[in-house]
Short mmCIF file of C-alpha atoms and ligand atoms in Angstrom, two decimals:
data_model
loop_
_atom_site.label_atom_id
_atom_site.label_comp_id
_atom_site.label_asym_id
_atom_site.label_seq_id
_atom_site.Cartn_x
_atom_site.Cartn_y
_atom_site.Cartn_z
CA MET A 208 23.36 -8.97 6.18
CA SER A 209 22.46 -12.60 5.60
CA ASN A 210 21.53 -15.32 8.05
CA ARG A 211 21.61 -18.73 6.35
CA ASP A 212 20.76 -20.74 9.47
CA VAL A 213 17.49 -22.44 8.67
CA LEU A 214 14.81 -21.68 11.24
CA ASP A 215 12.14 -24.14 12.26
CA CYS A 216 9.56 -21.42 11.81
CA LEU A 217 9.41 -17.76 10.83
CA ILE A 218 6.38 -15.92 12.21
CA ILE A 219 5.40 -12.76 10.35
CA GLY A 220 3.43 -10.39 12.58
CA ALA A 221 3.57 -9.86 16.35
CA GLY A 222 -0.02 -9.06 17.18
CA PRO A 223 -1.85 -11.36 19.62
CA ALA A 224 -1.88 -14.17 17.03
CA GLY A 225 1.84 -14.14 16.17
CA LEU A 226 2.96 -13.62 19.77
CA THR A 227 0.80 -16.47 21.06
CA ALA A 228 2.14 -18.78 18.35
CA GLY A 229 5.68 -17.72 19.24
CA ILE A 230 5.15 -18.49 22.94
CA ASN A 231 3.76 -21.93 22.10
CA LEU A 232 6.52 -22.78 19.63
CA ARG A 233 9.24 -21.70 22.08
CA ARG A 234 7.62 -23.98 24.64
CA PHE A 235 8.07 -26.83 22.11
CA PHE A 236 11.80 -25.81 22.05
CA ARG A 237 11.41 -24.72 18.43
CA GLN A 238 13.89 -22.35 16.81
CA VAL A 239 11.60 -19.52 15.86
CA ARG A 240 11.79 -15.86 14.95
CA ILE A 241 9.03 -13.29 14.90
CA VAL A 242 9.30 -10.26 12.61
CA ASP A 243 6.94 -7.35 13.10
CA ALA A 244 6.30 -4.08 11.28
CA GLY A 245 4.90 -2.45 14.43
CA ALA A 246 1.26 -1.69 13.51
CA PRO A 247 -0.92 -4.22 15.34
CA ARG A 248 -4.66 -3.65 15.15
CA ALA A 249 -4.70 -4.82 18.75
CA ALA A 250 -2.98 -1.57 19.76
CA LEU A 251 -6.19 0.31 18.83
CA ILE A 252 -8.27 -1.50 21.48
CA PRO A 253 -9.16 1.09 24.14
CA ARG A 254 -10.16 -1.62 26.63
CA SER A 255 -11.40 -5.07 25.74
CA HIS A 256 -14.13 -6.42 28.00
CA ASN A 257 -14.66 -9.72 26.19
CA TYR A 258 -11.19 -11.20 26.48
CA PRO A 259 -11.40 -13.95 29.10
CA GLY A 260 -9.55 -13.66 32.40
CA PHE A 261 -9.68 -9.87 32.76
CA PRO A 262 -12.92 -8.99 34.57
CA GLU A 263 -11.99 -5.28 34.58
CA GLY A 264 -11.04 -5.44 30.90
CA ILE A 265 -7.61 -4.96 29.39
CA THR A 266 -6.27 -2.38 26.93
CA GLY A 267 -4.69 -3.52 23.68
CA PHE A 268 -1.30 -2.14 24.75
CA GLU A 269 -1.44 -3.96 28.10
CA LEU A 270 -2.29 -7.25 26.40
CA LEU A 271 0.52 -6.86 23.86
CA ASP A 272 2.97 -5.98 26.67
CA LEU A 273 1.97 -9.08 28.64
CA LEU A 274 2.27 -11.33 25.59
CA ASN A 275 5.71 -9.87 24.77
CA GLU A 276 6.76 -10.42 28.39
CA GLN A 277 5.59 -14.03 28.20
CA LEU A 278 7.49 -14.52 24.93
CA VAL A 279 10.70 -13.18 26.49
CA ALA A 280 10.16 -15.41 29.56
CA ASN A 281 10.16 -18.34 27.13
CA ASP A 282 13.39 -17.15 25.52
CA GLY A 283 11.77 -15.60 22.48
CA SER A 284 11.93 -12.11 20.98
CA VAL A 285 10.53 -9.93 18.22
CA THR A 286 12.69 -8.52 15.41
CA PRO A 287 11.39 -5.14 14.22
CA GLY A 288 11.08 -5.00 10.43
CA THR A 289 8.84 -5.67 7.48
CA VAL A 290 8.92 -8.81 5.40
CA THR A 291 8.86 -7.36 1.91
CA ASN A 292 9.16 -10.55 -0.08
CA LEU A 293 8.48 -14.23 0.56
CA GLN A 294 9.55 -16.96 -1.81
CA ARG A 295 9.72 -20.73 -1.76
CA ALA A 296 13.04 -22.31 -2.75
CA ALA A 297 13.36 -25.56 -4.73
CA ASP A 298 14.11 -27.50 -1.51
CA GLY A 299 10.74 -26.38 -0.04
CA HIS A 300 12.24 -23.87 2.39
CA PHE A 301 10.93 -20.33 2.54
CA ILE A 302 13.16 -17.31 1.94
CA ALA A 303 12.02 -14.01 3.45
CA GLU A 304 13.50 -10.60 2.67
CA LEU A 305 13.34 -8.06 5.50
CA ALA A 306 13.49 -4.28 5.39
CA SER A 307 13.70 -1.60 8.07
CA SER A 308 10.95 1.00 8.57
CA ASP A 309 12.66 3.32 6.06
CA GLY A 310 12.58 0.58 3.41
CA GLN A 311 16.27 -0.39 3.56
CA PRO A 312 16.88 -4.16 3.06
CA THR A 313 18.29 -5.59 6.29
CA GLU A 314 18.31 -9.34 6.28
CA THR A 315 17.34 -12.58 4.56
CA ILE A 316 15.79 -15.33 6.65
CA GLU A 317 15.40 -18.97 5.64
CA ALA A 318 12.82 -21.14 7.39
CA GLN A 319 11.28 -24.57 7.01
CA ILE A 320 7.86 -23.22 7.88
CA VAL A 321 6.26 -19.77 7.74
CA LEU A 322 3.35 -18.68 9.87
CA LEU A 323 1.58 -15.59 8.59
CA ALA A 324 -0.12 -13.43 11.25
CA THR A 325 -0.20 -10.11 9.43
CA GLY A 326 -3.79 -9.11 10.29
CA VAL A 327 -6.09 -6.66 8.57
CA VAL A 328 -6.47 -2.88 8.32
CA ASP A 329 -9.86 -1.24 8.86
CA VAL A 330 -11.10 0.93 6.00
CA ASP A 331 -11.85 4.41 7.33
CA PRO A 332 -14.08 7.07 5.82
CA VAL A 333 -12.38 10.00 4.09
CA LEU A 334 -13.09 12.64 6.73
CA GLU A 335 -10.93 15.33 8.21
CA GLY A 336 -10.24 14.51 11.88
CA ILE A 337 -10.79 10.75 11.67
CA GLU A 338 -7.16 9.98 12.57
CA ALA A 339 -7.38 12.22 15.66
CA LEU A 340 -10.52 10.37 16.78
CA LYS A 341 -8.74 7.05 16.27
CA GLU A 342 -5.81 8.25 18.37
CA LYS A 343 -8.30 9.06 21.15
CA ARG A 344 -9.69 5.53 20.68
CA LEU A 345 -13.14 6.96 19.87
CA VAL A 346 -13.76 4.95 16.70
CA HIS A 347 -15.38 1.54 17.04
CA TYR A 348 -15.31 -1.19 14.41
CA CYS A 349 -16.67 -4.34 15.98
CA PRO A 350 -20.04 -4.56 17.73
CA ILE A 351 -19.27 -8.12 18.84
CA CYS A 352 -16.27 -6.67 20.75
CA ASP A 353 -17.85 -3.62 22.34
CA GLY A 354 -21.51 -3.24 21.34
CA PHE A 355 -22.39 -4.28 24.90
CA GLU A 356 -20.57 -1.20 26.24
CA CYS A 357 -22.72 1.00 23.94
CA THR A 358 -26.07 -0.39 25.14
CA ASP A 359 -28.95 2.10 24.83
CA THR A 360 -26.75 4.91 23.50
CA ARG A 361 -27.13 6.86 20.25
CA ILE A 362 -24.92 5.07 17.76
CA GLY A 363 -23.78 6.34 14.37
CA ILE A 364 -22.62 3.76 11.83
CA VAL A 365 -20.56 5.13 8.93
CA THR A 366 -21.07 2.72 6.09
CA TYR A 367 -21.78 2.15 2.41
CA GLY A 368 -23.83 -0.59 0.77
CA GLU A 369 -25.93 -3.52 1.98
CA HIS A 370 -23.35 -4.50 4.56
CA GLY A 371 -24.35 -1.41 6.56
CA VAL A 372 -27.95 -2.59 6.78
CA ARG A 373 -26.84 -5.96 8.17
CA GLU A 374 -24.57 -4.19 10.66
CA ALA A 375 -27.38 -1.92 11.82
CA LEU A 376 -29.80 -4.84 12.24
CA PHE A 377 -27.15 -6.66 14.28
CA MET A 378 -26.71 -3.59 16.47
CA LYS A 379 -30.40 -3.41 17.30
CA ASN A 380 -29.48 -5.98 19.91
CA TYR A 381 -27.77 -3.16 21.82
CA SER A 382 -29.67 0.02 20.99
CA THR A 383 -32.75 1.20 19.18
CA ASN A 384 -31.21 4.65 18.66
CA LEU A 385 -29.29 3.91 15.47
CA VAL A 386 -28.26 6.14 12.58
CA LEU A 387 -26.71 4.93 9.31
CA VAL A 388 -24.28 7.60 8.17
CA GLY A 389 -23.29 7.95 4.50
CA VAL A 390 -20.48 10.44 3.87
CA GLU A 391 -20.06 9.86 0.14
CA GLY A 392 -23.31 11.51 -0.92
CA ASP A 393 -25.42 8.37 -0.58
CA LEU A 394 -25.55 5.03 1.20
CA GLY A 395 -25.43 2.91 -1.94
CA LEU A 396 -28.73 1.24 -1.03
CA THR A 397 -31.66 0.04 -3.12
CA PRO A 398 -35.13 1.53 -2.46
CA LYS A 399 -36.03 -1.86 -0.91
CA ALA A 400 -33.15 -1.62 1.57
CA MET A 401 -34.06 1.99 2.39
CA ALA A 402 -37.65 0.88 3.06
CA GLN A 403 -36.34 -1.81 5.39
CA LEU A 404 -34.40 0.79 7.37
CA GLU A 405 -37.57 2.83 7.73
CA ARG A 406 -39.55 -0.20 8.91
CA GLU A 407 -36.82 -0.98 11.44
CA ASP A 408 -36.85 2.63 12.66
CA ILE A 409 -33.18 3.14 11.75
CA GLU A 410 -32.40 6.77 10.90
CA VAL A 411 -30.18 7.84 8.02
CA PHE A 412 -27.84 10.83 7.83
CA VAL A 413 -26.43 11.26 4.35
CA GLY A 414 -24.32 13.91 2.61
CA GLN A 415 -20.80 14.79 1.57
CA GLY A 416 -18.83 14.34 4.78
CA ARG A 417 -16.49 17.11 5.83
CA ARG A 418 -15.11 16.17 9.22
CA ALA A 419 -15.42 14.04 12.33
CA TYR A 420 -14.66 15.44 15.76
CA ALA A 421 -15.36 14.97 19.46
CA ASP A 422 -16.91 17.69 21.63
CA GLU A 423 -16.02 18.47 25.24
CA GLN A 424 -18.70 16.11 26.54
CA GLY A 425 -17.14 13.24 24.59
CA ALA A 426 -19.87 13.00 21.93
CA VAL A 427 -18.56 12.25 18.45
CA HIS A 428 -19.85 14.40 15.59
CA ILE A 429 -20.06 14.02 11.85
CA GLU A 430 -20.33 17.27 9.93
CA MET A 431 -21.37 17.43 6.28
CA THR A 432 -20.08 20.02 3.79
CA ASP A 433 -23.53 21.69 3.79
CA GLY A 434 -23.14 22.41 7.54
CA ARG A 435 -25.44 19.68 8.90
CA ASP A 436 -23.99 18.09 12.01
CA GLU A 437 -25.06 15.03 14.02
CA ALA A 438 -23.74 13.96 17.41
CA PHE A 439 -23.41 10.36 18.59
CA ASP A 440 -22.50 8.69 21.87
CA ALA A 441 -20.54 6.13 19.86
CA LEU A 442 -19.31 6.03 16.28
CA TYR A 443 -18.79 2.78 14.37
CA CYS A 444 -17.12 2.46 10.99
CA ALA A 445 -18.47 -0.40 8.91
CA LEU A 446 -16.62 0.05 5.64
CA GLY A 447 -14.84 -3.28 5.69
CA THR A 448 -11.21 -4.27 6.00
CA ARG A 449 -8.16 -4.58 3.80
CA VAL A 450 -6.65 -7.96 4.49
CA ARG A 451 -2.84 -7.89 4.62
CA ASN A 452 -2.53 -10.90 2.30
CA ASP A 453 0.12 -9.60 -0.12
CA LEU A 454 2.87 -12.06 0.90
CA ALA A 455 0.52 -15.02 0.56
CA ALA A 456 -0.92 -13.72 -2.70
CA GLY A 457 2.63 -13.58 -4.09
CA LEU A 458 2.86 -17.33 -3.47
CA GLY A 459 -0.52 -18.00 -5.06
CA VAL A 460 -2.42 -18.79 -1.83
CA ARG A 461 -6.19 -18.95 -2.25
CA HIS A 462 -8.32 -16.37 -0.48
CA ASP A 463 -12.06 -15.77 -0.28
CA GLU A 464 -13.89 -12.83 -1.89
CA GLY A 465 -13.11 -10.68 1.17
CA GLY A 466 -9.36 -11.39 0.89
CA TYR A 467 -9.23 -13.75 3.91
CA LEU A 468 -6.81 -16.63 3.42
CA VAL A 469 -8.35 -20.06 3.06
CA VAL A 470 -6.86 -22.51 5.59
CA ASP A 471 -7.51 -26.09 6.70
CA ASP A 472 -8.35 -27.31 10.22
CA HIS A 473 -4.66 -26.97 11.20
CA MET A 474 -4.46 -23.40 9.86
CA GLN A 475 -2.35 -24.48 6.89
CA THR A 476 -2.92 -22.68 3.58
CA GLY A 477 -3.00 -24.51 0.26
CA ILE A 478 0.82 -24.37 0.28
CA GLU A 479 2.64 -27.04 2.30
CA GLY A 480 4.39 -25.48 5.29
CA LEU A 481 2.68 -22.09 5.00
CA TYR A 482 0.22 -21.39 7.81
CA ALA A 483 -2.02 -18.36 8.47
CA ILE A 484 -3.74 -17.26 11.67
CA GLY A 485 -5.59 -14.37 13.28
CA ASP A 486 -7.55 -11.65 11.51
CA LEU A 487 -5.80 -12.61 8.26
CA SER A 488 -7.57 -15.94 8.04
CA ASN A 489 -11.00 -15.47 9.60
CA ARG A 490 -13.88 -13.04 9.41
CA LEU A 491 -14.62 -13.21 13.12
CA ASN A 492 -11.87 -10.71 13.95
CA GLN A 493 -11.51 -11.45 17.66
CA LEU A 494 -8.62 -11.81 20.08
CA THR A 495 -9.81 -15.19 21.31
CA VAL A 496 -10.08 -16.50 17.75
CA ALA A 497 -6.59 -15.19 16.92
CA THR A 498 -4.97 -16.71 20.01
CA GLY A 499 -6.93 -19.97 19.66
CA GLN A 500 -5.83 -20.34 16.04
CA ALA A 501 -2.26 -19.62 17.16
CA SER A 502 -2.33 -22.61 19.51
CA ILE A 503 -3.77 -24.87 16.83
CA ALA A 504 -1.15 -23.78 14.29
CA ALA A 505 1.78 -23.99 16.72
CA THR A 506 0.88 -27.56 17.67
CA ALA A 507 0.40 -28.57 14.04
CA ILE A 508 3.75 -26.99 13.09
CA HIS A 509 5.55 -28.74 15.94
CA ASN A 510 4.05 -32.11 14.98
CA ARG A 511 4.94 -31.54 11.34
CA LEU A 512 8.57 -30.78 12.26
CA ARG A 513 8.69 -33.91 14.47
CA ARG A 514 7.78 -35.98 11.43
C1 LIG B 1646 -10.81 -0.41 17.88
C2 LIG B 1646 -10.74 -1.90 17.97
C3 LIG B 1646 -11.24 -2.54 19.09
C4 LIG B 1646 -11.18 -3.93 19.19
N1 LIG B 1646 -11.68 -4.51 20.32
C5 LIG B 1646 -11.62 -5.84 20.45
C6 LIG B 1646 -12.14 -6.46 21.62
O1 LIG B 1646 -12.61 -5.80 22.55
N2 LIG B 1646 -12.11 -7.83 21.68
C7 LIG B 1646 -11.59 -8.58 20.66
O2 LIG B 1646 -11.60 -9.81 20.77
N3 LIG B 1646 -11.06 -8.01 19.55
C8 LIG B 1646 -11.07 -6.67 19.42
N4 LIG B 1646 -10.56 -6.08 18.28
C9 LIG B 1646 -9.99 -6.96 17.23
C10 LIG B 1646 -8.53 -7.34 17.55
O3 LIG B 1646 -7.75 -6.18 17.62
C11 LIG B 1646 -7.99 -8.27 16.47
O4 LIG B 1646 -8.82 -9.40 16.35
C12 LIG B 1646 -6.56 -8.74 16.82
O5 LIG B 1646 -5.69 -7.63 16.94
C13 LIG B 1646 -6.03 -9.69 15.73
O6 LIG B 1646 -4.71 -10.03 16.03
P1 LIG B 1646 -3.67 -10.39 14.86
O7 LIG B 1646 -2.44 -10.81 15.59
O8 LIG B 1646 -4.29 -11.30 13.88
O9 LIG B 1646 -3.42 -9.01 14.06
P2 LIG B 1646 -2.79 -7.62 14.49
O10 LIG B 1646 -3.07 -7.30 15.91
O11 LIG B 1646 -3.28 -6.62 13.48
O12 LIG B 1646 -1.21 -7.81 14.30
C14 LIG B 1646 -0.67 -8.02 13.02
C15 LIG B 1646 0.80 -7.56 13.01
O13 LIG B 1646 1.44 -7.98 11.79
C16 LIG B 1646 2.33 -6.95 11.37
N5 LIG B 1646 2.62 -7.08 9.95
C17 LIG B 1646 1.77 -6.96 8.90
N6 LIG B 1646 2.41 -7.16 7.75
C18 LIG B 1646 3.71 -7.42 8.05
C19 LIG B 1646 4.89 -7.70 7.28
N7 LIG B 1646 4.84 -7.79 5.95
N8 LIG B 1646 6.07 -7.88 7.95
C20 LIG B 1646 6.13 -7.81 9.29
N9 LIG B 1646 5.04 -7.55 10.07
C21 LIG B 1646 3.86 -7.36 9.45
C22 LIG B 1646 1.56 -5.69 11.69
O14 LIG B 1646 2.44 -4.55 11.73
C23 LIG B 1646 0.97 -6.03 13.06
O15 LIG B 1646 1.86 -5.66 14.10
C24 LIG B 1646 -10.61 -4.70 18.15
C25 LIG B 1646 -10.08 -4.05 17.02
C26 LIG B 1646 -10.14 -2.67 16.92
C27 LIG B 1646 -9.57 -2.00 15.70
#
């Protein structure tokens, strides 16, 4: 199927960033479509307590439902599908190829402007049971988001390399009962970094990881292949993220060493008419940042189209 009507803007990704941009662009009467592959990181949020306006907190699903409702109220909608290829035609328009979840090509969309809001994926440790813990929303990734809720508890941080030391030092703000967990046989740290951990009274638990599980009291355990087992009130993974930047990379967009797209003050990438917002384009992976960037980009896109 082919749709050769040229859109004002194609938004790729319907997490909080893409949905917020869609709401704003609809409210500028822009002809916009949002395509989404159905795996928002926001859906993993058990309950966010730092998103403004919800004193009791709000779950990721509830927030996504409300944003979808608001999009529909403004005459917008989300098309399920994955954008598998993005090209720029000679006239400057963008051509996007869509596929269904089973990989079948479904549609071609042409747009004057593309807004990327494809997010990131957290890197998880290779441990049996980690997916089950994630489904129970028992894996944390972001101390800025929920470190406050873990105040004075025993916190395990699964990590590798110097980044883990920085993460642990940051988390001392919330608890002094911290353990750096290395499940690949070591933590990848220099003797100097190990000495720093000792000075800071941060424990280490290192081995070949076998599995992660929760007990009946809700404590999360890491078990090593040699049988050692440690229990934590909260488990954080600090192994980094994989930035979903493939579509932009295909167009030659610049990204930093972490894979985050480089954008200007209006959220435009180095390519005219190609914008990027949300986790994809900033290291402070936060809902407020994603939705704030969405408003900036939507206004810039509307003004650009007016010209
Ligand atoms: C466990 C956990 C707890 C968190 N808690 C908080 C919190 O309390 N407060 C806070 O501020 N933040 C929190 N965050 C971070 C928050 O989830 C992210 O900052 C937010 O989801 C970013 O929104 P986004 O729209 O950029 O990306 P996402 O929510 O990841 O949405 C991106 C969407 O793009 C889609 N997509 C990707 N590629 C394609 C493609 N090629 N074609 C079509 N669609 C595509 C994906 O399927 C996905 O639906 C938490 C994150 C996690 C994992």
